[in-house]
CSV table of C-alpha atoms in Angstrom, one decimal:
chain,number,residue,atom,x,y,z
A,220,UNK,CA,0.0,0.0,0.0
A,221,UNK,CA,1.3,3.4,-1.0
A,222,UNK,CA,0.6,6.0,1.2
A,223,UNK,CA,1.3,10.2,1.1
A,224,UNK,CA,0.7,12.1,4.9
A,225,UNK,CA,-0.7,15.6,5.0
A,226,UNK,CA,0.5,17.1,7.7
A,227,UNK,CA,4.3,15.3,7.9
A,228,UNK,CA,5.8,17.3,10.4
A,229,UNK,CA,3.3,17.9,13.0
A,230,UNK,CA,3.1,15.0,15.7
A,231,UNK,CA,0.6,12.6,14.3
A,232,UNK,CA,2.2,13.1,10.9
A,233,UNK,CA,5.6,11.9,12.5
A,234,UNK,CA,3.4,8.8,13.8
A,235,UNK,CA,2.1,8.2,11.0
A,236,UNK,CA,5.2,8.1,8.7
A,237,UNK,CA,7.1,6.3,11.3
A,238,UNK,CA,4.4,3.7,11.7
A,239,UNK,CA,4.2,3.2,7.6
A,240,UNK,CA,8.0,2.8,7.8
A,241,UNK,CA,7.9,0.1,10.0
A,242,UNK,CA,5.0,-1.4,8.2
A,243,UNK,CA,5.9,-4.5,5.6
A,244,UNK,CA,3.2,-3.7,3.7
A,245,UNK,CA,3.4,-0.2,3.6
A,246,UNK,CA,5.3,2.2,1.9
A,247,UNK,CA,5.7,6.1,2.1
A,248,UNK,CA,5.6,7.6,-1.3
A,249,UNK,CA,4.7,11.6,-0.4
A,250,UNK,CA,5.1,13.5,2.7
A,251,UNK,CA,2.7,17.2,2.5
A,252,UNK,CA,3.6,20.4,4.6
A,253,UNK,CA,1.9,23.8,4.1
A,254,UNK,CA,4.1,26.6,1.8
A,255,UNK,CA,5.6,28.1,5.0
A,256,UNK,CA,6.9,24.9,6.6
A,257,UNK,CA,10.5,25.8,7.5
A,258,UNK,CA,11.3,22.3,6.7
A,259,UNK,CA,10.4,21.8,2.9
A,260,UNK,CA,12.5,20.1,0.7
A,261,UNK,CA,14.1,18.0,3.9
A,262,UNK,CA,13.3,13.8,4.0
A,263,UNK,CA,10.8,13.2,5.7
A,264,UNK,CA,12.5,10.1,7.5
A,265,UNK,CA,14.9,12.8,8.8
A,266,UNK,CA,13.4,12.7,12.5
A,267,UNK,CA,13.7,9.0,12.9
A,268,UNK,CA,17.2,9.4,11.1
A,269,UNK,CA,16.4,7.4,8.0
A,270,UNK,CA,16.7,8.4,4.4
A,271,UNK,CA,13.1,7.8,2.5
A,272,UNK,CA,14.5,9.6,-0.3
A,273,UNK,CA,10.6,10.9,0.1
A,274,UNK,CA,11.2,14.9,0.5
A,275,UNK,CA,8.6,17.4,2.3
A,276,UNK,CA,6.8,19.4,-0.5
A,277,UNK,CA,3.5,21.9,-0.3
A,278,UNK,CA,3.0,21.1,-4.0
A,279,UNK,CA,0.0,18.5,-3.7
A,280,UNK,CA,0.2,16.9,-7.2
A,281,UNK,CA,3.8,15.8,-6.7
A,282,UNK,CA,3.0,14.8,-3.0
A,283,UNK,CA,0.8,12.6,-4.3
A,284,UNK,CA,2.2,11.2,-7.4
A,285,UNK,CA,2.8,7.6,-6.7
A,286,UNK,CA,0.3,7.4,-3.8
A,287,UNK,CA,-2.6,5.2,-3.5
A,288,UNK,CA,-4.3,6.5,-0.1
A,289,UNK,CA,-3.7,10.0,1.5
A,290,UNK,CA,-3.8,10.0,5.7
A,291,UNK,CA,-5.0,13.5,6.6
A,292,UNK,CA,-5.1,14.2,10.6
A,293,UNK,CA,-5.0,17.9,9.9
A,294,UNK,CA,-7.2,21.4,9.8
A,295,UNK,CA,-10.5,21.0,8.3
A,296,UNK,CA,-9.6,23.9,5.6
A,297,UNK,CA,-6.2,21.5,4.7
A,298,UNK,CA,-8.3,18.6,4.2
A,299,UNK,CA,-10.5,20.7,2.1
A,300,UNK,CA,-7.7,21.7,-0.4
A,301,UNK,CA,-6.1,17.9,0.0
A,302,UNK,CA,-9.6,16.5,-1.0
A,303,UNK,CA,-9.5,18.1,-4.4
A,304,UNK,CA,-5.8,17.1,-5.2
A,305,UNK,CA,-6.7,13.3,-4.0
A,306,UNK,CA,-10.4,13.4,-6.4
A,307,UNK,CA,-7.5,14.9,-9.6
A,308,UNK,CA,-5.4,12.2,-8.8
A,309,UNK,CA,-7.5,9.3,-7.9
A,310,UNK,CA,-6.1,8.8,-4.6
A,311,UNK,CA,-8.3,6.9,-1.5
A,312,UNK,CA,-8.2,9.3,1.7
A,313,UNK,CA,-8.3,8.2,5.3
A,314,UNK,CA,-9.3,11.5,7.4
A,315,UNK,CA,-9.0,11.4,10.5
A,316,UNK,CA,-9.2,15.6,10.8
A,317,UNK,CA,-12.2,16.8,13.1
A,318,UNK,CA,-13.7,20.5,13.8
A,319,UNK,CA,-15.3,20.4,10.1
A,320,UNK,CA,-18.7,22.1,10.1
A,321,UNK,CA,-21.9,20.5,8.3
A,322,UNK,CA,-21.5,22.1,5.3
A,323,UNK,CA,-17.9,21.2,5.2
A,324,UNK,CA,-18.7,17.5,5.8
A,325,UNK,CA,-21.1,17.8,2.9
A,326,UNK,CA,-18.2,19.2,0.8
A,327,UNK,CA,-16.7,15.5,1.8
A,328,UNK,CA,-19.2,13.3,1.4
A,329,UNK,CA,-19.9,14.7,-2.0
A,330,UNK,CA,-16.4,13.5,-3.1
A,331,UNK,CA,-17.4,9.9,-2.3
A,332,UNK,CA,-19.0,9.7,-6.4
A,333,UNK,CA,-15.4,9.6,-7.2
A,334,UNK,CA,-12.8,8.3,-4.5
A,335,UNK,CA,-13.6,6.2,-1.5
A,336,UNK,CA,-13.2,7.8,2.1
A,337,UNK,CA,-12.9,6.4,5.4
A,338,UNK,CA,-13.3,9.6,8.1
A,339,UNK,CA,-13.4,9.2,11.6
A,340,UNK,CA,-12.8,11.5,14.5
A,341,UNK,CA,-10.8,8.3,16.1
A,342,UNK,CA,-9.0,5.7,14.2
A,343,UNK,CA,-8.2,3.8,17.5
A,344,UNK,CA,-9.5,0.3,17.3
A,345,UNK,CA,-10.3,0.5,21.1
A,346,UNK,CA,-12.2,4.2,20.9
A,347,UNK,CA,-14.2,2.4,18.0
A,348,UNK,CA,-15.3,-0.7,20.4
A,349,UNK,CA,-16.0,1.9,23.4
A,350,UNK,CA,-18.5,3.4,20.8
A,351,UNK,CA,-20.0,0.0,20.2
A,352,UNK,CA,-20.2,-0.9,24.1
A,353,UNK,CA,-21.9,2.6,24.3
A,354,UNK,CA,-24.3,2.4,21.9
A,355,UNK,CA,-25.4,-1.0,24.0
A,356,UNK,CA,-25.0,0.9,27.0
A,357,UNK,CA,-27.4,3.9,26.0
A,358,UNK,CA,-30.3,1.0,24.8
A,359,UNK,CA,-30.1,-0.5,28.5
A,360,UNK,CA,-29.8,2.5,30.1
A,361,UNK,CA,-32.3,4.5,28.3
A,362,UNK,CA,-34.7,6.0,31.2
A,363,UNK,CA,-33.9,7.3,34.8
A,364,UNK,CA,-30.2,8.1,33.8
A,365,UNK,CA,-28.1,11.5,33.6
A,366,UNK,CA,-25.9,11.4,30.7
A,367,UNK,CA,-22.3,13.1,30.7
A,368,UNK,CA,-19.2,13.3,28.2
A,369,UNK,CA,-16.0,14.4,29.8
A,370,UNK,CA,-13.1,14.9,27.4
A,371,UNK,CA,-9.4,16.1,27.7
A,372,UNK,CA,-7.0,16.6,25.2
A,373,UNK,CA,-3.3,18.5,25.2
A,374,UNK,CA,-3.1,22.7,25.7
A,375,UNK,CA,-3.1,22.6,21.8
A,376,UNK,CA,-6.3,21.2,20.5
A,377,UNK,CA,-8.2,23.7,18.9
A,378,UNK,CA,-11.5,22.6,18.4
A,379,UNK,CA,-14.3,21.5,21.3
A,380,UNK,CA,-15.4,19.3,22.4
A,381,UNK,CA,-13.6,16.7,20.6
A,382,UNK,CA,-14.8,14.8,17.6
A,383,UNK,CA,-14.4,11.7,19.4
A,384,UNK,CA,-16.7,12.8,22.4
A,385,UNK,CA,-19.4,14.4,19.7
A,386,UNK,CA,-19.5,10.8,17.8
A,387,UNK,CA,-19.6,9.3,20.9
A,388,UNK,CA,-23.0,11.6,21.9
A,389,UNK,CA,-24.2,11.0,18.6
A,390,UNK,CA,-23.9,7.1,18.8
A,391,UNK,CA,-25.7,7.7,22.3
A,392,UNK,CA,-28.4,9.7,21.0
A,393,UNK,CA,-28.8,7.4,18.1
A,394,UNK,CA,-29.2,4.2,20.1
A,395,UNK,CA,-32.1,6.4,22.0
A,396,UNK,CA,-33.9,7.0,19.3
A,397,UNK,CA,-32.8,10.7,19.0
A,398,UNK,CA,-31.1,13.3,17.4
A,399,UNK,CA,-27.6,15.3,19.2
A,400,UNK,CA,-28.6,18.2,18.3
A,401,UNK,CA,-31.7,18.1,19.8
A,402,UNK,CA,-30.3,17.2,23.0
A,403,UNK,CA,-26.4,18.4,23.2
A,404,UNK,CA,-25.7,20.5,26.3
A,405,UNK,CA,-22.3,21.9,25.0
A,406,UNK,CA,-22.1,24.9,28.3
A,407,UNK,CA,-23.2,25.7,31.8
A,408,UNK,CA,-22.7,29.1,33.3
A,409,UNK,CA,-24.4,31.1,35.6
A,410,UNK,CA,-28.1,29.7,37.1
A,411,UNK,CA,-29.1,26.7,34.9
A,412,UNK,CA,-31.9,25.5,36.8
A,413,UNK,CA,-32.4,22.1,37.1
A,414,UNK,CA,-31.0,19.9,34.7
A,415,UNK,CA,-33.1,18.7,31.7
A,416,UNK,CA,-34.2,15.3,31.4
A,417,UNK,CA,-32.9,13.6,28.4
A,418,UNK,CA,-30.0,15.5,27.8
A,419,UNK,CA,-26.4,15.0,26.9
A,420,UNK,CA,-24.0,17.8,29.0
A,421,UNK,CA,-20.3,17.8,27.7
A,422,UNK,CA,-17.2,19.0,29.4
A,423,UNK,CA,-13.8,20.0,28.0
A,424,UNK,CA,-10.4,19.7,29.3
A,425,UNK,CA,-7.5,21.5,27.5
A,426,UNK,CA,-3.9,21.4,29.2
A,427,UNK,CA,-0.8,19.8,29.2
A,428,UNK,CA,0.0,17.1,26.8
A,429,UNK,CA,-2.5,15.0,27.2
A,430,UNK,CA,-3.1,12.3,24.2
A,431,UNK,CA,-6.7,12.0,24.8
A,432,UNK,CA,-9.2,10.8,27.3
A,433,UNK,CA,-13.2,10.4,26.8
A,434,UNK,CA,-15.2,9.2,30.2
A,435,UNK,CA,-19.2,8.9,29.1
A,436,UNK,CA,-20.7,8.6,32.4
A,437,UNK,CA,-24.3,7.2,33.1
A,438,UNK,CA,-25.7,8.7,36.3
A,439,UNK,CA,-28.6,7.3,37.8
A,440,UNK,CA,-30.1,7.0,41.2
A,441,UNK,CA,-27.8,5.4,43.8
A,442,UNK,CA,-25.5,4.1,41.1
A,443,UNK,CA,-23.4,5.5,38.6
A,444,UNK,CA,-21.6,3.6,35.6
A,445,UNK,CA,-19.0,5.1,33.9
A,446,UNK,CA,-17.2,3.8,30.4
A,447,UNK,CA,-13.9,5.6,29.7
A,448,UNK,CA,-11.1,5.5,27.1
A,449,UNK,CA,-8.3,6.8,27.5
A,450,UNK,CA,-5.3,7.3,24.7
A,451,UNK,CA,-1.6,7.2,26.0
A,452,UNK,CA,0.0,7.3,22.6
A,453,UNK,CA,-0.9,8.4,19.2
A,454,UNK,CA,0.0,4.9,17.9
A,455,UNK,CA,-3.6,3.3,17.9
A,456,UNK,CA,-4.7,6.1,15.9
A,457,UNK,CA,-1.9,5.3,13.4
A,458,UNK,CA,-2.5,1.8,13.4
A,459,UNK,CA,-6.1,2.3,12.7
A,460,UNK,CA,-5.6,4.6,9.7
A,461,UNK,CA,-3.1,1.9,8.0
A,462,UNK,CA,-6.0,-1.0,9.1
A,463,UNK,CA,-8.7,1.5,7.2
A,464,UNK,CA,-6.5,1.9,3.8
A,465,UNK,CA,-6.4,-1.9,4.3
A,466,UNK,CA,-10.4,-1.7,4.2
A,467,UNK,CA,-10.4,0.9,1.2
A,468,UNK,CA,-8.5,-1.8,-1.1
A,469,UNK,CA,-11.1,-3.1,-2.2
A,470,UNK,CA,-13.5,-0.1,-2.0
A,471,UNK,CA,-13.2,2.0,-5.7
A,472,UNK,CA,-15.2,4.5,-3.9
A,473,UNK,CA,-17.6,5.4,-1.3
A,474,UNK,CA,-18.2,6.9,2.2
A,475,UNK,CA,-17.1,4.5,5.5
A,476,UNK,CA,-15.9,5.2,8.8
A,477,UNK,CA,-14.1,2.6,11.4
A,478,UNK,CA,-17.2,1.2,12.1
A,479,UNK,CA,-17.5,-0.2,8.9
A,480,UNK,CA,-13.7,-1.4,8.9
A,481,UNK,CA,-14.1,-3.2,11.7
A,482,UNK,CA,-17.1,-4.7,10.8
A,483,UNK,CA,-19.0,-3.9,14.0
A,484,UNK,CA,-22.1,-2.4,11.9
């Protein structure tokens, strides 16, 4: 599998390459920075001190000349560029980018006539089973229950709440027979009142470097279950992304997410 990475020189991009270059069915065949990156033009094996002979370039044809699947963990308005480059060139993506807005996931989906996608907020294998355990969790647990998110991520996450802890409301919601939107508490401030029946309140952590941690609790009365993930390393996302293209081999085009590539639908 042939694989170009937006995004080469922030920290999942690292994981990413890294992970393909240790891969024995992957190979690294573009590496894509934006035109300021002080390190175009560099190999992009250079921080694991290998030689790829692959160099960092913000041209997105020649990135991904050779490549059969782009990974994008980027910005939403980066993916948004790299999605018309990969429908020109015929290349599969795997985006794993969140923040995008509803028209901008429109934009995505409407790509899916002519390459195949898989996007999910979280690659990781285990935050995908957590979802499936939740969505059980939400059918059994479906009256006489307070429903919380709690998510933390590092000081430099820019967008909240996470992707991950939105998908995870909106698997909740789903299983209940309900829309998020209709039921998403996204702030508290001030005098509330009481809280509202039926509702799903979310809470954001930013500091440190914190990988990722999600914690859906279920409060009821006398009892209180709680279902948490918690990331310690961005390798499960990386391994997830390689275990999608895997999925996308045989997929000319169309719209999937991990749920599909694992098979858990």
């Amino acid at each position: 599998m042939k694989f170009a990475v937006a995004g080469a020189t922030g920290k999942m991009g690292k994981m990413l390459i890294d992970t393909i270059l240790r891969s024995s069915n992957a190979q690294l065949t573009g590496a894509l920075e934006h035109p300021s990156c002080p390190l175009l033009g560099t190999d992009a094996g250079a921080f694991l001190g290998q030689q790829t002979n692959v160099l960092i370039t913000s041209d997105l044809a020649k990135g991904l000349a050779g490549a059969e699947y782009l990974i994008d963990f980027t910005r939403p308005e980066g993916t948004l560029l790299h999605l018309e480059a990969a429908k020109r060139a015929g290349v599969k993506m795997i985006i794993g980018t969140t923040g995008f807005t509803a028209e901008q996931l429109q934009q995505l989906r409407g790509a899916t006539d002519t390459i195949a996608i898989v996007f999910a907020p979280n690659m990781s294998v285990g935050v995908n089973a957590t979802l499936k355990i939740l969505q059980v969790a939400a059918q059994l647990l479906n009256q006489g229950y307070d429903i919380e998110i709690v998510e933390a991520h590092h000081r430099h996450k820019v967008d909240a709440p996470s992707g991950t802890a939105i998908k995870m409301g909106e698997v909740i919601a789903k299983a209940q027979g309900h829309s998020l939107a209709d039921l998403a508490v996204y702030a508290r401030e001030g005098h509330t009142g009481e809280r509202k029946p039926g509702t799903i309140g979310f809470a954001t952590i930013r500091g440190g470097d914190i990988v990722g941690d999600h914690t859906v609790i279920f409060a009821g009365e006398g009892e209180r279950i709680e279902i948490s993930h918690r990331s310690t390393s961005r390798q499960s996302y990386a391994e997830g992304a390689l275990r999608a293209a895997a999925f996308l081999q045989n997929q000319p085009k169309g719209w999937f997410d991990m749920q599909d590539v694992l098979g858990l639908k």
